[in-house]
Each structure stands twice: as structure tokens, then as C-alpha cells.
mmCIF file of C-alpha atoms in Angstrom:
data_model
loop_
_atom_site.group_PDB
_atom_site.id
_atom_site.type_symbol
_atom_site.label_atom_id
_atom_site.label_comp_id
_atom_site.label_asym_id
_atom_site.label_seq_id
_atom_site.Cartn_x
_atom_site.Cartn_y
_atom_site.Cartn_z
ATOM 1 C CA UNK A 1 19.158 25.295 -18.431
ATOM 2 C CA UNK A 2 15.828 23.642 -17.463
ATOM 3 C CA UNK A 3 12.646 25.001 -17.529
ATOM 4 C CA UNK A 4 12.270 24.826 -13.690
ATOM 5 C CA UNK A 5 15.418 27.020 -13.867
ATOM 6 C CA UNK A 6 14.677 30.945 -13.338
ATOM 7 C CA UNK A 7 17.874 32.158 -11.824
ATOM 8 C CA UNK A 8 21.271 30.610 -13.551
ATOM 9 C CA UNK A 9 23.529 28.629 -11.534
ATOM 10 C CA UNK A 10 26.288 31.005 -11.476
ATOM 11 C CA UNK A 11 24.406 34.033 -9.938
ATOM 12 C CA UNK A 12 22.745 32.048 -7.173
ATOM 13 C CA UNK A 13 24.224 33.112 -3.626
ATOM 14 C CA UNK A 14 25.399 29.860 -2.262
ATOM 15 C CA UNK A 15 24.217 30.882 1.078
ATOM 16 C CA UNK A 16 20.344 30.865 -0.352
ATOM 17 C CA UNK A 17 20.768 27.769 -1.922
ATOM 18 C CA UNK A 18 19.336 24.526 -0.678
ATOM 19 C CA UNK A 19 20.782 21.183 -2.066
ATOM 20 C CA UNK A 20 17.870 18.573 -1.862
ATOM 21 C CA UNK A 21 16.907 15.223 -2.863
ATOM 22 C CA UNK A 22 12.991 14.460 -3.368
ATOM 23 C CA UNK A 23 11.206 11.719 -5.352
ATOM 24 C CA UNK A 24 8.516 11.347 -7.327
ATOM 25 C CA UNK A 25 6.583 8.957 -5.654
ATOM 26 C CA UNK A 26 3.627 7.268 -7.980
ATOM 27 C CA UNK A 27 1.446 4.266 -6.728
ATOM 28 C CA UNK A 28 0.510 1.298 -8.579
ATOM 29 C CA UNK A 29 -2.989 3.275 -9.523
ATOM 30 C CA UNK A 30 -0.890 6.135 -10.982
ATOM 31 C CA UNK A 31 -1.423 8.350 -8.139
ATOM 32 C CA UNK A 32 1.143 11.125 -7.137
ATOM 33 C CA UNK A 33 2.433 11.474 -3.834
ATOM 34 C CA UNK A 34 2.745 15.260 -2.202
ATOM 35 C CA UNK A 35 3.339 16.549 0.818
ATOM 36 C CA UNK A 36 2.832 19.858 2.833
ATOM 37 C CA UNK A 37 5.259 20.540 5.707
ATOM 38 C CA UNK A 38 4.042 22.089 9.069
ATOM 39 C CA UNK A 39 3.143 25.892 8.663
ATOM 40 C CA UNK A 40 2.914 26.092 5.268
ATOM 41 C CA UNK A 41 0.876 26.266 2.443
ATOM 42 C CA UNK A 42 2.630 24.767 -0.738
ATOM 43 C CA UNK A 43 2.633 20.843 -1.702
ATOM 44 C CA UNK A 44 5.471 19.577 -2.713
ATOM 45 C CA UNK A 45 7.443 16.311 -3.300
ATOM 46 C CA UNK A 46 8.548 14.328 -0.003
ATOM 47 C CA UNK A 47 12.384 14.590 0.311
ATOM 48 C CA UNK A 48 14.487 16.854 2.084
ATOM 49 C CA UNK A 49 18.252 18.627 2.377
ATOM 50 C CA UNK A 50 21.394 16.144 1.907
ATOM 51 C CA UNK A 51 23.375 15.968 4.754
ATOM 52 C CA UNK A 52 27.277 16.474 4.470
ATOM 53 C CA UNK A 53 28.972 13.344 3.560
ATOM 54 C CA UNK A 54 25.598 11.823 1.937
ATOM 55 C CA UNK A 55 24.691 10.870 -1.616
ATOM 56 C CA UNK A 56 21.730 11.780 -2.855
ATOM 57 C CA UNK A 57 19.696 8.418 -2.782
ATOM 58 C CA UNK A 58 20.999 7.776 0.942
ATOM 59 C CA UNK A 59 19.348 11.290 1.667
ATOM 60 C CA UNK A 60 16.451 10.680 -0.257
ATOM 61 C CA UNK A 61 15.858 7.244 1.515
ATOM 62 C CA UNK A 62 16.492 8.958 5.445
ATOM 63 C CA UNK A 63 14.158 11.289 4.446
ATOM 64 C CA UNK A 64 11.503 8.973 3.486
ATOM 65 C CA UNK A 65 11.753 7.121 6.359
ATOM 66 C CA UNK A 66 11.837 10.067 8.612
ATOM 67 C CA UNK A 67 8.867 12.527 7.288
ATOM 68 C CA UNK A 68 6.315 9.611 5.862
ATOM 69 C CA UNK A 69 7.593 6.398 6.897
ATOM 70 C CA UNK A 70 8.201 4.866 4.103
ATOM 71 C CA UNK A 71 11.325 2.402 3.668
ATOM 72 C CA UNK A 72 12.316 1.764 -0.298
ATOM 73 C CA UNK A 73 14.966 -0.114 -1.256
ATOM 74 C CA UNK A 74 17.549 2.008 -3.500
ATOM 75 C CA UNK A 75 17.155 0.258 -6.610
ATOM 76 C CA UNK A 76 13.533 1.016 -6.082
ATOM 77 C CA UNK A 77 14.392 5.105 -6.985
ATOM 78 C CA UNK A 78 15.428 6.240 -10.406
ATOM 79 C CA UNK A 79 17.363 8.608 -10.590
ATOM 80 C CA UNK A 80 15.192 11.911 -13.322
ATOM 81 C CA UNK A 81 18.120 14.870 -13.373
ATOM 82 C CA UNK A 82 18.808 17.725 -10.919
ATOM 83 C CA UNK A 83 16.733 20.504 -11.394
ATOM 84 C CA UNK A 84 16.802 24.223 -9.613
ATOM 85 C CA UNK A 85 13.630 26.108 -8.759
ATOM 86 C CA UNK A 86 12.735 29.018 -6.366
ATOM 87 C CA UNK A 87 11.959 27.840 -2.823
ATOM 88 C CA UNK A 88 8.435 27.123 -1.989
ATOM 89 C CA UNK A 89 8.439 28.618 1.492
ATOM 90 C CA UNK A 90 11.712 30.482 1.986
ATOM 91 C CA UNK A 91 11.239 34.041 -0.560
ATOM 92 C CA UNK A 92 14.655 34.581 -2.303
ATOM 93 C CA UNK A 93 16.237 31.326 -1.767
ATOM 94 C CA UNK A 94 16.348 28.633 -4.432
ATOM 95 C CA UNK A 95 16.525 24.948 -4.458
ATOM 96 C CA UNK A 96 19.020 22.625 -6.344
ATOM 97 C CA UNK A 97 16.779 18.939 -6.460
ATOM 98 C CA UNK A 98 18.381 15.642 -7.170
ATOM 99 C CA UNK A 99 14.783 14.316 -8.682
ATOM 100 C CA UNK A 100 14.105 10.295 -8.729
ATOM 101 C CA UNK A 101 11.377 8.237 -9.577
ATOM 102 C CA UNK A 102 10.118 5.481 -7.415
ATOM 103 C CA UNK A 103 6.832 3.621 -8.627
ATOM 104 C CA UNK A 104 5.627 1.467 -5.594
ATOM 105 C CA UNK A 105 4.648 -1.856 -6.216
ATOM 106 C CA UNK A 106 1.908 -1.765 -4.193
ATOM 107 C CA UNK A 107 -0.470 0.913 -2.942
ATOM 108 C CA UNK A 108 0.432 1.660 0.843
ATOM 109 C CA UNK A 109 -0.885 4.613 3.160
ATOM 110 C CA UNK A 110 1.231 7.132 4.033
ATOM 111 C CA UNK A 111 1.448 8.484 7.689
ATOM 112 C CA UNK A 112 3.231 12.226 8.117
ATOM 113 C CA UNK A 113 5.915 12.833 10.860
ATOM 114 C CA UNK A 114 8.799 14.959 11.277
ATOM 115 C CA UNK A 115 8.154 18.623 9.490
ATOM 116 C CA UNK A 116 5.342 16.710 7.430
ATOM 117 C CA UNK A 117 1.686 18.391 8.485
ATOM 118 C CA UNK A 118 -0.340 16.577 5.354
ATOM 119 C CA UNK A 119 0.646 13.689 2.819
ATOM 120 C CA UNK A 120 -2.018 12.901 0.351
ATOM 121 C CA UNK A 121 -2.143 10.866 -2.852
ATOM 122 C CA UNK A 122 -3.254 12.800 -6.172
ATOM 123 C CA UNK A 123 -5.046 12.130 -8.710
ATOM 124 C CA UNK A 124 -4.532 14.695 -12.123
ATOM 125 C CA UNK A 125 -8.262 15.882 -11.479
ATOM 126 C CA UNK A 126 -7.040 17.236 -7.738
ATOM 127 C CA UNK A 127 -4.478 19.365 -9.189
ATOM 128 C CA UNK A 128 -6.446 22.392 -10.635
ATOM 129 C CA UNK A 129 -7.453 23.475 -6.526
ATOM 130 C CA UNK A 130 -4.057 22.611 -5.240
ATOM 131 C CA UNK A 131 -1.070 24.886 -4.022
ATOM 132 C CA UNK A 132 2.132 23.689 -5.630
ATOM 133 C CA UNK A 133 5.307 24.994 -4.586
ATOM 134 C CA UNK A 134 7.069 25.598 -7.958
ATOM 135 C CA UNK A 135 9.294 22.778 -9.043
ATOM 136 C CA UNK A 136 5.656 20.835 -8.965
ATOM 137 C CA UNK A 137 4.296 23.167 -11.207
ATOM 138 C CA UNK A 138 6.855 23.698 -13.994
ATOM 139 C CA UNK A 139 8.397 20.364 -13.946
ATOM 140 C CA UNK A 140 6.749 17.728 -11.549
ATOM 141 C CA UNK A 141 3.131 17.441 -12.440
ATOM 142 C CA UNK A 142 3.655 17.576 -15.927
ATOM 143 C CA UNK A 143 5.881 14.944 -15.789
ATOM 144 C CA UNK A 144 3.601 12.830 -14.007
ATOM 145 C CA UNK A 145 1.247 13.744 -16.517
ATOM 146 C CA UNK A 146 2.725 12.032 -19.431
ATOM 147 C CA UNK A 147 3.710 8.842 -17.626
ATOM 148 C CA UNK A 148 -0.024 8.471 -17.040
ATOM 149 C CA UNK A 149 -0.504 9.543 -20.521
ATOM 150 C CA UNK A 150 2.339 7.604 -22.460
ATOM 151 C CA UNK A 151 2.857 4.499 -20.156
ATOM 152 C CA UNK A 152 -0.117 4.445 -17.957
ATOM 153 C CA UNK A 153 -1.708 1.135 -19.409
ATOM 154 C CA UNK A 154 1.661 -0.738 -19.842
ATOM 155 C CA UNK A 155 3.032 0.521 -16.039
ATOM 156 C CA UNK A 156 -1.151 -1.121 -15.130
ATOM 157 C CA UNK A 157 -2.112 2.345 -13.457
ATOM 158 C CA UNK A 158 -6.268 2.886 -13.405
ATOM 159 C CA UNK A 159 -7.457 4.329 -16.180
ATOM 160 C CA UNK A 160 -10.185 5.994 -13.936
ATOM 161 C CA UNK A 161 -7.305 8.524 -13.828
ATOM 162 C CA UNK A 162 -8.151 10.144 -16.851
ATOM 163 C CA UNK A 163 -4.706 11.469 -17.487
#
């Protein structure tokens, strides 16, 4: 079981469980792409629930498109692991993510739609003031954190990051 994990699989009511796919989105200057939907408080990864009949990556890309308008090509996400995590705005639910990792090749601004009410890109020094829903905080930003740390030069990300 992951670190993310608080509540084991097996226990989870399937009826509070959300099945999601959300990515990791870095630019080429190493920053971190987060969201906050409409009405709440908690940044999190773009992304969103799979629809029935869709993989993961076809969700992940729909949802891209549709909160932030960005368009990726699938071999442009990585697919990290599937993680599970309290929800970050619905108490006593949980989430189930399908995690990838999708470094732009160029940097690009981001416009919110949909649910989305803020999209901003991070740099390591904004995350101290921020409110992370909790997947961000036990798994996500740390995570980001040593990719800038271990392959921040070779990947060509700023160093003004001070990761």
C-alpha cells in the first residue's frame, strides 16, 4: 500500500469512491501545473473521473482539453502508478488516481474552463502558502521535488527553481 493510501482498498465503500485520471503536468522550466475547481479551496492536479467504457489516458486527455485546454498527444503522458487518497473536497469519499507524467516541450499558458476556477504554474518556493488537496501533499509535490532535484539539469529545467 502507498503512502498516499490511508484507507485499504478492501474497506472502501465503492459508492464513495471516485476512479480518476490526473497528470502531472511540468513545463520545460520545471514548473508544476495545479488547478483549483470552482467553489473550492484545495489545488490539485488537472484531470478528472473516467467515463464508462474509457481508458485512463483517453480520460486524462478529454479532460485536459475540457477544464484547461490543453491538447497532448498520448505518447506525450507517462503513465506513474495508481494511487488512492482521501478526496479533497468531498469529506468521507476517497479517490483511486491513474497518475501520469507529461513534461511539455514548451512552456504554454493555461486558460481554465469547465469546473476549473484557477490554473497556475508552481514553482517549489509557492508551495509552503498553498492549499493542497492530499494526494499533492503526500505523493505529488514530493515527487516533483526530486525530478527537479535528480534530473532537473539533464530534463534543461531553470535552475532559478531552487529545487
Amino acid at each position: 500500500m502507498s503512502s498516499a493510501t490511508q484507507t485499504p482498498s478492501s474497506i472502501i465503500d465503492p459508492d464513495k469512491l471516485f476512479i480518476l485520471a490526473a497528470g502531472i503536468v511540468i513545463d520545460p522550466r520545471g514548473r508544476l501545473l495545479v488547478v483549483r475547481k470552482q467553489n473550492t479551496e484545495k489545488f490539485m492536479l488537472p484531470g478528472g473521473k473516467i467515463d464508462q467504457g474509457e481508458s485512463p489516458i483517453e480520460a486524462l486527455i478529454r479532460e485536459f482539453k475540457e477544464e484547461i485546454d490543453l491538447t497532448i498527444a498520448p505518447n506525450l503522458a507517462n503513465f506513474i502508478k495508481t494511487y488512492e487518497a482521501p478526496a479533497a473536497n468531498e469529506p468521507g469519499y476517497f479517490i483511486r488516481s491513474n497518475l501520469f507524467f507529461v513534461l511539455l516541450p514548451t512552456p504554454i499558458e493555461i486558460t481554465p474552463s469547465a469546473e476549473i476556477a484557477e490554473a497556475k504554474w508552481i514553482t517549489p518556493q509557492d508551495v509552503a502558502g498553498m492549499n493542497l488537496a492530499p494526494l499533492m501533499v503526500s505523493f505529488v509535490i514530493p515527487t516533483w521535488l526530486d525530478l527537479l532535484k535528480d534530473a532537473g539539469e539533464s530534463l534543461g529545467f531553470d535552475t532559478y527553481l531552487d529545487a
